[in-house]
Every structure is written in structure tokens, then in C-alpha cells.
């Protein structure tokens, strides 16, 4: 804004114009106070009483005002009869106008007794206060213009035109299915509801996710010790409100909280028939007189349930009142009573009485809301619920899957108002409603079929600003609301999910239906409704892709899980490496046959069958096998992996003295093993490397390079016996190079080791049905062996000195021919020395720059 001040300069008589710029966002439709004070050589402008940001000038000036003050604008021509030409006219309202601390009588102006006016409504303000009532939810800040309002949602944890939508997921379960790992996350259990977000720890190492909420009470908090107080009250302050925690426990499948009472001459529940000295307070401020490991209505501790208390006359160890320390502890698992908010400890006022209290965080597993589903099996099937309350703000979200091309998802009616979501065609979802301004329909068109029996997500929202519809990750369709007209959605009928009013009903599954932050219990209603079944099968068709590394998706009533038992990985999605660090001399042996197995069935067909259904063993001889593992080491040479047999067949993966990786196969039919030098880089560099080997008869595929066994070689790996990691401890003949590299053994890390469907390291580190096959020498320490390993790229023909088409072949041939002549010379010379009884030592060394090969001849 600016103020025009007529001034008289000290040096000459003329008008000067000073511009004062101050304030921001003053066009927000709210009342603002403006004060201007001018004295000789001094002027100050203040907005809304903010002295700190006031504008001042100390320029030499004299202020002389005329007979008239003009408010709202000033005419371009100073003519009393012409009010048509005004410069920058003000649009808005003014009140409490003061001049020289005197309130201007606007009624006198209106009656013509004082001044004049034009195009002004006196004694009223025509601006509509669009921020009252405040449509900005969750403490969003409302600002307005002449004809609209805007919500600022910064720092609220919500987004959208009215700060209605939570920016966080509803639960740890939702984060898990976004591919997140264990960590602290913000969740919003009621979505757009009033509870607000809270920070929890999500443990995703198991099939079902654990959600943990912490408090501030220290473990082993001491109470008593000759205290003058008869009772001690311990208050637990959580990182969330009781309502927020209640939202988590109510939707969880199971909750628990550890509680412990360590005592010395301090009785606990005063069993068997006395009044308890100590109790805990749970949800709804109710007192509870049972302890961890017991249940509601039973005044006992865990030892009383299990009948193993220190003194069998009592139901708690501490009730025996011993002078020695005793303890009663266990899990509280009746989730309707959790969390523990307070512990009241009595019997601490006697000499020598002491007690220590420990209360763990509240932990909940599973999310019933996320998988709450119903199956609609006929076109006339429907579920009904109470009327949807979404007058000025409504959000609806759910998942669906179907093979039908159309059907109504849900509908709620009023006299003329209504709201409806439906599948209009195989590629269209419609959101329609009427709040009294006429029907509105928003349609999202998908480029892909939506009736593909896969899960799809629908999210619809309507508020006084706009309406929107989104399907999956497609761009949302948005429709602005009219600036004037009806804004309230008034519904009276029941809410119908599925068929309604004779329309084509929905055939398929609907899951996790939430309306304004409340999850509708589809399963419970479906249990008592004909034509609708609780739950929904076929989760693996949509989520099976998340089971990685050969993990198998297993259907469950309320979700799915990944079976990692036939993989070398662990975790809920089979993506966690299972590895171990090997110290020098340590080794692991995995026997392919179970202890006590007869020679007739040396090798289990199930264990040795490949993950590929075509790679199976009709007997204990293998035509095909798959091997993969990751390793890191700084020492060479060593044996990484060795597979023995009851014949002379074997397979080995070695690190040569130079640090190069070598694969050795001996399947019979040839005098020497077939060797594959994988790469001429140093693999003993401490970095993680991955090895993937697949053999199909004579074809060996290593990463993306294919090798062929000699034509004379057998195509079967006969009678595999055992798999060794780190070192080979085997009876019988062993390849000489392997025997040489076997000492002192492998030092480093091995992980994700898998031979067909056998995971030897996992069998050693986890309790599996094949753990009895494992024998370990030394202490096996689990390690993840680093992050994503480096891969071994194939060597091109141009750079491979062993390739038949290489341009370097003639030089290589010449080098080896000369080397052969030199060795022959050394051999003849030594024969000559021996025949003449001469004591001569000859050292012959040649260093070839390209191959870095060192040849030493020593007598």
C-alpha cells in the first residue's frame, strides 16, 4: 500500500511524494489495522500494531493537510461534481476510521451532514468471511481473496485443498507393501480423521509386521527402600496419545506388553486371597489386578498359571515375601486393556522393602483393516451400513479386483443428493454426486483393463473446494466446485456396498474400504449376509511379484506371505542375505543325504532337484545344476566351494594365487578336469563378488558367458556326496591344485549360497528341516557380507588371449615356444651338471609383461 503526503520543502515551495511500502497478504479478507502518524520532520506507518516492522522517515518535512480527507481513492480531476474518475479505487471494507484520534461519524456522512460519498454501502460490509466457518482441517491456515479461500497445510501432516488427506500411510503394514524395511515411520491410523499422525517403529523382519510405541519409563525403575510413602505411582508417558494407541491396538491382530516386578520383601498381588498391593492401569483408566503371563479376572502371575512359583502356597513369586530378590514377569496380551499407562506399587513402606519395575513398549502385530475384505458372488449381492456422514468433506478409498466389466461399488442416497462410485466399463471408474447444484460425474479412464483380476486402488474426495478421483497411480481427475451454491451433502438412506436400487451390482472383491478415516468391517457384515463371503482369495496374483529370489507366494485368509525355505535368502520378501564370516581353517560341510540314509538312497531327490521344474534328478546323478553365491576375501589362493561325490566327479570354485577366479569340473571321461578361468582381475580385493553357474549337460553358463565341456566328458554329475565351504575335508583322492589351495583355507565372507534348492549356509544359521545335514568346524558368525555385490562381466573375444580368433594369438604362440626352448635348455643343463657331479645352482627367470607370469627353474 502507499500513502500520499503533501509536503512543503524548506528550500522551495513544491509538493513531494513519499512512498511507504509495508505489509503482505493484506488481501486475505480479514480485518487489518492501519495507523499513520505524522509530525514535524517525522512520520511512521504501522500495520496491525506491529511496531517492529513499522516504516519511519526522519527526512526534513512539514505536514500540512487540506480541508478534505479522501478514503477509498481520489479523483483524477478535483471536481466535486465528478465522481466517475477515480485512481486505484479500494474494494473492501473500512471501519473505526479515526482522524486526529477522533472517530469519524459515518452515519453523519450517510445523512449528508458531513462530507460526501459515492458507490459506498455505509454501516455494512459486503465481504463474505470465507474462513468462518474454517473449512481448513487439521489446523490448516485459512486465507481468502474476494471470492475464494485457500488452505495452507504446511507442518500439519496433511495435504489437499482443505488439508484433509494424510501424507502418511495408515500402518506399518502399508509401508511394508511399499517395499520399506524396518525403521521408524510416521503413521496415521485413522487417515483423514481427527487423531493425527504418530511416530512408531516398524519391525518388518517377520511375515507379519510389528508396530512398536515407546514410553519414557526406564527399565528397572527402583521404588521403595524404606520409603515414607505407602504407595508409589509410576506414570508412563508415551510418544502418542491414548486414542492414537487405541486405534493401533483395535486394528491389530495381536498386541503385547512386557511387565516385570523384581522384589525383596515387597509383595505383589497378595495371593491367594488378599487385596493386591500392586496393580496397573490400562486403557480407559481401568485398574487391573493380574500380572504378565496371566489373564483378566485371574489374580495370578505367570508362575501361578504354570504352577512353578517359588513357594507353591502363593500365585506369585514375590508374594512369598522373601528377603532375597525374586521376580514376576511376563507378557500382557489382552489388547483391549493395553497400553499400560500407570503402575501403582504398594508394600514398600516396611524396613528392607524394595522393588524394581520394568514395563516394555507396547507392540502390535498385523493390521486387520488393511486386509479386511468381502467377496460379492452374485450381481444382486450387497452389504449395508449406516448413513455416510460427509456433509462438507468426504473421502473414500478402497481396493477392488474383478473379472466383470461393470458394477456399482457403493451408493448412498438423500432426497435429491447422492454419492456413488462404480465401474462403468472395463477401463472406466466413475465418481458421481449431487449436493443440490445438479449431478456431477468424474470419470477416470485407464489405458489398461481394470477387470484383470488384479488389485486396483480407488481414491475419491469431495469438499467445498473441489472433487477428485484417482485410480491406481494414474493422474487424478479434478472438478472445481462452483463459488456459489450448495455445499452440504445431505444423505438419508443406508450406505450400500455392492448392488443397490436394482442396478448392476459388483462382482468380485472389495478390500480396505475407508470412508472419512473409518474402515468399514466388511468381513463381519459379510458373515451374516447372503451372497457375500468374508475375505478374498487370490492375493498372490497381485502381490506374488514381491516374493523375490525364488520365494514362493503363499495365500492366506487375510493376505499372503513369502515362503523362503527353498532359497538362500530370508526376510518377509526373501531379499535379506544370509551369510557368514569364515576364519582361517574353518569349514562347513553339507551332506546331501540325511544321517542314517542307506547307500541305496544316498541323495535325496527333493534336495538335489533344481529350482527349474525341468531340472530334476530321476536318480542320484545330475544332468543339470545351478549354483550361485557371493563372496569377499583378501587372501589367495583358497577354495571357495567344493562338491564331492562317491565317484571321481567333483566341482570346485577356486581363487588362484593371482586372485583370479577359476571353475573346475570333473565329470569323468577325461584325464584332467575342465578348467574355466573366469576373469583375469584380482578377485581377492576385499570387495563383494557374485558367482552364478548353470550347467545343462555339456553347456556351462557363467553369468552371461557360455562354455562347453569337452566332447569326451560325461554329461552327468554322478552321485554327489557333500558340499564344502571354506575348506575341503574329504577322504579319498583330491585334485592336486585343490589340495594345494586347501591350506590354510578360505578367510572372508560367503553369502546367499545356493546349489539347486539347497542353501547350506542358511541351513547352518537358521533352524530348517535340512539343518541336520550340516556339520561345522569352528565358530560360524553371521554377516551380510556387504551391500549389492559387483558382477563379473564376460571377457570379449578381442581382449581374451585364449580366444581362437584373437589377433594376439601369434605373439602368444611365439612366447610359449620360446619358453619351451628355455625350459628344455634348463633341463638338459641340469642333466649335464648331475652327470659331472658339479654343484651348480641356476636361477632362470623370465617376466612377461602382459601375462605377469613368473617362471622359476631351481635345482
PDB file of C-alpha atoms in Angstrom, residues 425-636:
ATOM      1  CA  UNK A 425     -16.648 -50.268 -18.123  1.00  0.00           C
ATOM      2  CA  UNK A 426     -13.562 -52.444 -18.205  1.00  0.00           C
ATOM      3  CA  UNK A 427     -11.415 -49.296 -18.390  1.00  0.00           C
ATOM      4  CA  UNK A 428     -13.537 -46.629 -16.618  1.00  0.00           C
ATOM      5  CA  UNK A 429     -14.267 -45.773 -12.992  1.00  0.00           C
ATOM      6  CA  UNK A 430     -16.923 -43.134 -12.232  1.00  0.00           C
ATOM      7  CA  UNK A 431     -17.452 -40.903  -9.190  1.00  0.00           C
ATOM      8  CA  UNK A 432     -20.795 -39.067  -9.236  1.00  0.00           C
ATOM      9  CA  UNK A 433     -22.636 -36.951  -6.690  1.00  0.00           C
ATOM     10  CA  UNK A 434     -25.169 -34.169  -6.253  1.00  0.00           C
ATOM     11  CA  UNK A 435     -25.156 -31.640  -3.391  1.00  0.00           C
ATOM     12  CA  UNK A 436     -28.089 -29.623  -4.741  1.00  0.00           C
ATOM     13  CA  UNK A 437     -26.390 -27.923  -7.683  1.00  0.00           C
ATOM     14  CA  UNK A 438     -27.131 -30.705 -10.148  1.00  0.00           C
ATOM     15  CA  UNK A 439     -25.424 -34.068 -10.777  1.00  0.00           C
ATOM     16  CA  UNK A 440     -21.649 -34.087 -11.258  1.00  0.00           C
ATOM     17  CA  UNK A 441     -19.730 -37.035 -12.694  1.00  0.00           C
ATOM     18  CA  UNK A 442     -15.949 -37.539 -12.787  1.00  0.00           C
ATOM     19  CA  UNK A 443     -14.532 -40.391 -14.861  1.00  0.00           C
ATOM     20  CA  UNK A 444     -11.003 -41.804 -14.879  1.00  0.00           C
ATOM     21  CA  UNK A 445     -10.107 -43.778 -17.989  1.00  0.00           C
ATOM     22  CA  UNK A 446      -7.341 -46.339 -17.672  1.00  0.00           C
ATOM     23  CA  UNK A 447      -5.133 -47.344 -20.612  1.00  0.00           C
ATOM     24  CA  UNK A 448      -5.207 -50.896 -19.237  1.00  0.00           C
ATOM     25  CA  UNK A 449      -8.048 -53.262 -18.430  1.00  0.00           C
ATOM     26  CA  UNK A 450      -9.309 -52.966 -14.855  1.00  0.00           C
ATOM     27  CA  UNK A 451     -11.178 -56.287 -14.918  1.00  0.00           C
ATOM     28  CA  UNK A 452      -7.925 -58.282 -14.995  1.00  0.00           C
ATOM     29  CA  UNK A 453      -8.477 -59.933 -11.578  1.00  0.00           C
ATOM     30  CA  UNK A 454      -5.677 -57.820 -10.109  1.00  0.00           C
ATOM     31  CA  UNK A 455      -5.979 -55.422  -7.172  1.00  0.00           C
ATOM     32  CA  UNK A 456      -6.649 -51.799  -8.131  1.00  0.00           C
ATOM     33  CA  UNK A 457      -6.953 -48.838  -5.779  1.00  0.00           C
ATOM     34  CA  UNK A 458      -9.684 -46.183  -5.993  1.00  0.00           C
ATOM     35  CA  UNK A 459      -9.498 -42.894  -4.101  1.00  0.00           C
ATOM     36  CA  UNK A 460     -12.283 -40.279  -4.268  1.00  0.00           C
ATOM     37  CA  UNK A 461     -12.681 -36.998  -2.409  1.00  0.00           C
ATOM     38  CA  UNK A 462     -15.239 -34.181  -2.310  1.00  0.00           C
ATOM     39  CA  UNK A 463     -15.102 -30.945  -0.354  1.00  0.00           C
ATOM     40  CA  UNK A 464     -16.345 -27.372  -0.696  1.00  0.00           C
ATOM     41  CA  UNK A 465     -13.415 -26.534  -2.998  1.00  0.00           C
ATOM     42  CA  UNK A 466     -13.303 -29.427  -5.444  1.00  0.00           C
ATOM     43  CA  UNK A 467     -13.898 -33.111  -6.136  1.00  0.00           C
ATOM     44  CA  UNK A 468     -11.308 -35.601  -7.354  1.00  0.00           C
ATOM     45  CA  UNK A 469     -10.980 -39.227  -8.409  1.00  0.00           C
ATOM     46  CA  UNK A 470      -7.832 -41.314  -8.786  1.00  0.00           C
ATOM     47  CA  UNK A 471      -7.334 -44.940  -9.864  1.00  0.00           C
ATOM     48  CA  UNK A 472      -4.030 -46.666  -9.081  1.00  0.00           C
ATOM     49  CA  UNK A 473      -1.181 -44.312  -9.983  1.00  0.00           C
ATOM     50  CA  UNK A 474      -2.999 -42.649 -12.878  1.00  0.00           C
ATOM     51  CA  UNK A 475      -3.246 -38.831 -12.813  1.00  0.00           C
ATOM     52  CA  UNK A 476      -6.273 -37.768 -10.747  1.00  0.00           C
ATOM     53  CA  UNK A 477      -9.282 -36.168 -12.419  1.00  0.00           C
ATOM     54  CA  UNK A 478     -10.303 -32.932 -10.635  1.00  0.00           C
ATOM     55  CA  UNK A 479     -13.522 -30.890 -10.850  1.00  0.00           C
ATOM     56  CA  UNK A 480     -13.702 -27.442  -9.226  1.00  0.00           C
ATOM     57  CA  UNK A 481     -16.750 -26.654  -7.105  1.00  0.00           C
ATOM     58  CA  UNK A 482     -18.850 -23.586  -8.011  1.00  0.00           C
ATOM     59  CA  UNK A 483     -18.023 -20.466  -5.982  1.00  0.00           C
ATOM     60  CA  UNK A 484     -21.666 -20.019  -5.091  1.00  0.00           C
ATOM     61  CA  UNK A 485     -24.344 -22.593  -4.452  1.00  0.00           C
ATOM     62  CA  UNK A 486     -24.971 -25.540  -2.177  1.00  0.00           C
ATOM     63  CA  UNK A 487     -22.004 -27.157  -0.420  1.00  0.00           C
ATOM     64  CA  UNK A 488     -23.517 -29.668   2.019  1.00  0.00           C
ATOM     65  CA  UNK A 489     -24.074 -33.299   1.059  1.00  0.00           C
ATOM     66  CA  UNK A 490     -27.284 -34.394   2.806  1.00  0.00           C
ATOM     67  CA  UNK A 491     -27.878 -38.158   2.770  1.00  0.00           C
ATOM     68  CA  UNK A 492     -30.602 -40.183   4.493  1.00  0.00           C
ATOM     69  CA  UNK A 493     -30.595 -43.752   3.208  1.00  0.00           C
ATOM     70  CA  UNK A 494     -28.294 -46.527   4.292  1.00  0.00           C
ATOM     71  CA  UNK A 495     -24.931 -46.896   2.609  1.00  0.00           C
ATOM     72  CA  UNK A 496     -24.984 -49.792   0.153  1.00  0.00           C
ATOM     73  CA  UNK A 497     -21.770 -51.541  -0.856  1.00  0.00           C
ATOM     74  CA  UNK A 498     -22.493 -53.582  -3.983  1.00  0.00           C
ATOM     75  CA  UNK A 499     -25.829 -53.677  -5.757  1.00  0.00           C
ATOM     76  CA  UNK A 500     -28.426 -51.025  -4.884  1.00  0.00           C
ATOM     77  CA  UNK A 501     -31.733 -49.856  -6.298  1.00  0.00           C
ATOM     78  CA  UNK A 502     -31.931 -52.583  -8.933  1.00  0.00           C
ATOM     79  CA  UNK A 503     -28.649 -51.533 -10.554  1.00  0.00           C
ATOM     80  CA  UNK A 504     -25.990 -53.908 -11.824  1.00  0.00           C
ATOM     81  CA  UNK A 505     -24.133 -54.964  -8.712  1.00  0.00           C
ATOM     82  CA  UNK A 506     -20.412 -55.519  -8.322  1.00  0.00           C
ATOM     83  CA  UNK A 507     -18.958 -58.996  -8.861  1.00  0.00           C
ATOM     84  CA  UNK A 508     -15.576 -59.504  -7.248  1.00  0.00           C
ATOM     85  CA  UNK A 509     -13.660 -58.439  -4.138  1.00  0.00           C
ATOM     86  CA  UNK A 510     -13.518 -55.144  -2.254  1.00  0.00           C
ATOM     87  CA  UNK A 511     -10.855 -54.642   0.390  1.00  0.00           C
ATOM     88  CA  UNK A 512      -9.826 -51.978   2.921  1.00  0.00           C
ATOM     89  CA  UNK A 513     -12.878 -49.736   2.394  1.00  0.00           C
ATOM     90  CA  UNK A 514     -12.303 -46.491   4.314  1.00  0.00           C
ATOM     91  CA  UNK A 515     -14.692 -43.553   4.468  1.00  0.00           C
ATOM     92  CA  UNK A 516     -13.532 -40.381   6.223  1.00  0.00           C
ATOM     93  CA  UNK A 517     -10.821 -42.314   8.053  1.00  0.00           C
ATOM     94  CA  UNK A 518     -13.108 -45.126   9.286  1.00  0.00           C
ATOM     95  CA  UNK A 519     -12.596 -48.662   7.999  1.00  0.00           C
ATOM     96  CA  UNK A 520     -15.880 -50.451   7.350  1.00  0.00           C
ATOM     97  CA  UNK A 521     -15.817 -54.007   8.693  1.00  0.00           C
ATOM     98  CA  UNK A 522     -16.755 -55.810   5.505  1.00  0.00           C
ATOM     99  CA  UNK A 523     -15.811 -59.237   6.870  1.00  0.00           C
ATOM    100  CA  UNK A 524     -18.110 -59.136   9.903  1.00  0.00           C
ATOM    101  CA  UNK A 525     -21.060 -57.885   7.865  1.00  0.00           C
ATOM    102  CA  UNK A 526     -20.393 -60.482   5.145  1.00  0.00           C
ATOM    103  CA  UNK A 527     -20.607 -63.312   7.704  1.00  0.00           C
ATOM    104  CA  UNK A 528     -24.335 -62.651   8.151  1.00  0.00           C
ATOM    105  CA  UNK A 529     -25.207 -61.619   4.579  1.00  0.00           C
ATOM    106  CA  UNK A 530     -26.335 -63.964   1.796  1.00  0.00           C
ATOM    107  CA  UNK A 531     -24.438 -63.731  -1.456  1.00  0.00           C
ATOM    108  CA  UNK A 532     -21.344 -62.215   0.173  1.00  0.00           C
ATOM    109  CA  UNK A 533     -18.393 -64.100   1.641  1.00  0.00           C
ATOM    110  CA  UNK A 534     -15.850 -62.712   4.118  1.00  0.00           C
ATOM    111  CA  UNK A 535     -12.281 -62.414   2.910  1.00  0.00           C
ATOM    112  CA  UNK A 536     -10.923 -62.739  -0.591  1.00  0.00           C
ATOM    113  CA  UNK A 537      -8.596 -65.258  -2.190  1.00  0.00           C
ATOM    114  CA  UNK A 538      -6.036 -64.631  -4.895  1.00  0.00           C
ATOM    115  CA  UNK A 539      -3.738 -62.136  -3.162  1.00  0.00           C
ATOM    116  CA  UNK A 540      -0.739 -63.784  -4.808  1.00  0.00           C
ATOM    117  CA  UNK A 541      -1.952 -62.834  -8.269  1.00  0.00           C
ATOM    118  CA  UNK A 542      -1.305 -59.191  -7.388  1.00  0.00           C
ATOM    119  CA  UNK A 543       1.426 -59.394  -4.760  1.00  0.00           C
ATOM    120  CA  UNK A 544       3.318 -62.557  -5.687  1.00  0.00           C
ATOM    121  CA  UNK A 545       5.845 -60.419  -7.565  1.00  0.00           C
ATOM    122  CA  UNK A 546       7.159 -59.125  -4.236  1.00  0.00           C
ATOM    123  CA  UNK A 547       8.423 -62.599  -3.272  1.00  0.00           C
ATOM    124  CA  UNK A 548      11.929 -62.274  -4.723  1.00  0.00           C
ATOM    125  CA  UNK A 549      14.841 -64.642  -5.368  1.00  0.00           C
ATOM    126  CA  UNK A 550      12.689 -67.695  -5.953  1.00  0.00           C
ATOM    127  CA  UNK A 551      10.478 -67.153  -2.885  1.00  0.00           C
ATOM    128  CA  UNK A 552       7.036 -68.733  -3.192  1.00  0.00           C
ATOM    129  CA  UNK A 553       3.897 -66.686  -2.536  1.00  0.00           C
ATOM    130  CA  UNK A 554       1.564 -68.423  -0.067  1.00  0.00           C
ATOM    131  CA  UNK A 555      -2.105 -67.436   0.065  1.00  0.00           C
ATOM    132  CA  UNK A 556      -3.586 -66.575   3.456  1.00  0.00           C
ATOM    133  CA  UNK A 557      -7.091 -65.713   4.575  1.00  0.00           C
ATOM    134  CA  UNK A 558      -6.138 -62.111   5.269  1.00  0.00           C
ATOM    135  CA  UNK A 559      -3.159 -61.575   2.989  1.00  0.00           C
ATOM    136  CA  UNK A 560      -0.177 -63.539   1.805  1.00  0.00           C
ATOM    137  CA  UNK A 561       3.342 -64.464   2.865  1.00  0.00           C
ATOM    138  CA  UNK A 562       6.562 -65.390   1.083  1.00  0.00           C
ATOM    139  CA  UNK A 563       7.985 -68.875   1.637  1.00  0.00           C
ATOM    140  CA  UNK A 564      11.785 -68.511   1.507  1.00  0.00           C
ATOM    141  CA  UNK A 565      12.572 -72.066   2.637  1.00  0.00           C
ATOM    142  CA  UNK A 566      13.866 -73.157  -0.792  1.00  0.00           C
ATOM    143  CA  UNK A 567      16.029 -70.048  -1.208  1.00  0.00           C
ATOM    144  CA  UNK A 568      19.295 -68.752   0.240  1.00  0.00           C
ATOM    145  CA  UNK A 569      17.520 -65.610   1.418  1.00  0.00           C
ATOM    146  CA  UNK A 570      15.469 -64.595   4.439  1.00  0.00           C
ATOM    147  CA  UNK A 571      13.001 -61.896   5.457  1.00  0.00           C
ATOM    148  CA  UNK A 572       9.349 -61.253   4.616  1.00  0.00           C
ATOM    149  CA  UNK A 573      10.108 -60.842   0.878  1.00  0.00           C
ATOM    150  CA  UNK A 574      13.120 -63.198   0.593  1.00  0.00           C
ATOM    151  CA  UNK A 575      15.543 -60.332  -0.047  1.00  0.00           C
ATOM    152  CA  UNK A 576      17.698 -60.464   3.089  1.00  0.00           C
ATOM    153  CA  UNK A 577      21.108 -62.061   2.512  1.00  0.00           C
ATOM    154  CA  UNK A 578      22.064 -64.966   4.752  1.00  0.00           C
ATOM    155  CA  UNK A 579      25.844 -65.061   5.018  1.00  0.00           C
ATOM    156  CA  UNK A 580      28.704 -65.818   7.377  1.00  0.00           C
ATOM    157  CA  UNK A 581      32.313 -64.889   8.013  1.00  0.00           C
ATOM    158  CA  UNK A 582      34.852 -67.713   7.804  1.00  0.00           C
ATOM    159  CA  UNK A 583      38.040 -67.529   9.815  1.00  0.00           C
ATOM    160  CA  UNK A 584      41.177 -69.322   8.696  1.00  0.00           C
ATOM    161  CA  UNK A 585      40.826 -73.098   8.988  1.00  0.00           C
ATOM    162  CA  UNK A 586      37.062 -73.023   9.412  1.00  0.00           C
ATOM    163  CA  UNK A 587      34.865 -75.135   7.176  1.00  0.00           C
ATOM    164  CA  UNK A 588      31.256 -76.193   6.617  1.00  0.00           C
ATOM    165  CA  UNK A 589      30.136 -79.499   5.179  1.00  0.00           C
ATOM    166  CA  UNK A 590      26.636 -80.139   3.886  1.00  0.00           C
ATOM    167  CA  UNK A 591      25.809 -83.816   3.350  1.00  0.00           C
ATOM    168  CA  UNK A 592      23.363 -84.391   0.520  1.00  0.00           C
ATOM    169  CA  UNK A 593      21.998 -87.483   2.272  1.00  0.00           C
ATOM    170  CA  UNK A 594      20.443 -87.483   5.718  1.00  0.00           C
ATOM    171  CA  UNK A 595      22.277 -89.138   8.617  1.00  0.00           C
ATOM    172  CA  UNK A 596      21.498 -92.836   8.577  1.00  0.00           C
ATOM    173  CA  UNK A 597      20.380 -92.901   4.929  1.00  0.00           C
ATOM    174  CA  UNK A 598      21.160 -96.161   3.172  1.00  0.00           C
ATOM    175  CA  UNK A 599      23.559 -96.333   0.241  1.00  0.00           C
ATOM    176  CA  UNK A 600      20.611 -97.075  -1.998  1.00  0.00           C
ATOM    177  CA  UNK A 601      19.178 -93.597  -1.366  1.00  0.00           C
ATOM    178  CA  UNK A 602      22.378 -91.593  -0.943  1.00  0.00           C
ATOM    179  CA  UNK A 603      20.978 -88.424  -2.397  1.00  0.00           C
ATOM    180  CA  UNK A 604      17.549 -87.018  -1.749  1.00  0.00           C
ATOM    181  CA  UNK A 605      15.704 -86.329  -4.953  1.00  0.00           C
ATOM    182  CA  UNK A 606      13.938 -83.350  -3.414  1.00  0.00           C
ATOM    183  CA  UNK A 607      17.085 -81.714  -2.118  1.00  0.00           C
ATOM    184  CA  UNK A 608      19.032 -82.050  -5.332  1.00  0.00           C
ATOM    185  CA  UNK A 609      16.231 -81.027  -7.670  1.00  0.00           C
ATOM    186  CA  UNK A 610      16.767 -77.596  -9.200  1.00  0.00           C
ATOM    187  CA  UNK A 611      14.503 -74.598  -8.780  1.00  0.00           C
ATOM    188  CA  UNK A 612      13.807 -75.011 -12.509  1.00  0.00           C
ATOM    189  CA  UNK A 613      10.991 -77.574 -12.853  1.00  0.00           C
ATOM    190  CA  UNK A 614      12.806 -79.041 -15.870  1.00  0.00           C
ATOM    191  CA  UNK A 615      15.978 -79.540 -13.838  1.00  0.00           C
ATOM    192  CA  UNK A 616      15.094 -82.626 -11.817  1.00  0.00           C
ATOM    193  CA  UNK A 617      17.002 -85.718 -10.799  1.00  0.00           C
ATOM    194  CA  UNK A 618      15.358 -89.019 -11.666  1.00  0.00           C
ATOM    195  CA  UNK A 619      18.138 -90.703  -9.667  1.00  0.00           C
ATOM    196  CA  UNK A 620      21.144 -89.517  -7.703  1.00  0.00           C
ATOM    197  CA  UNK A 621      23.013 -88.412 -10.854  1.00  0.00           C
ATOM    198  CA  UNK A 622      22.660 -84.849 -12.111  1.00  0.00           C
ATOM    199  CA  UNK A 623      22.466 -83.766 -15.741  1.00  0.00           C
ATOM    200  CA  UNK A 624      21.867 -80.165 -14.673  1.00  0.00           C
ATOM    201  CA  UNK A 625      22.665 -77.973 -11.703  1.00  0.00           C
ATOM    202  CA  UNK A 626      22.507 -74.356 -10.650  1.00  0.00           C
ATOM    203  CA  UNK A 627      24.978 -72.723  -8.266  1.00  0.00           C
ATOM    204  CA  UNK A 628      25.052 -69.158  -7.004  1.00  0.00           C
ATOM    205  CA  UNK A 629      26.805 -67.375  -4.148  1.00  0.00           C
ATOM    206  CA  UNK A 630      28.529 -64.159  -3.165  1.00  0.00           C
ATOM    207  CA  UNK A 631      31.976 -63.862  -1.608  1.00  0.00           C
ATOM    208  CA  UNK A 632      34.586 -61.368  -0.480  1.00  0.00           C
ATOM    209  CA  UNK A 633      38.173 -62.075   0.598  1.00  0.00           C
ATOM    210  CA  UNK A 634      41.638 -60.538   0.675  1.00  0.00           C
ATOM    211  CA  UNK A 635      43.594 -63.803   0.757  1.00  0.00           C
ATOM    212  CA  UNK A 636      44.527 -66.150  -2.039  1.00  0.00           C
TER     213      UNK A 636
END
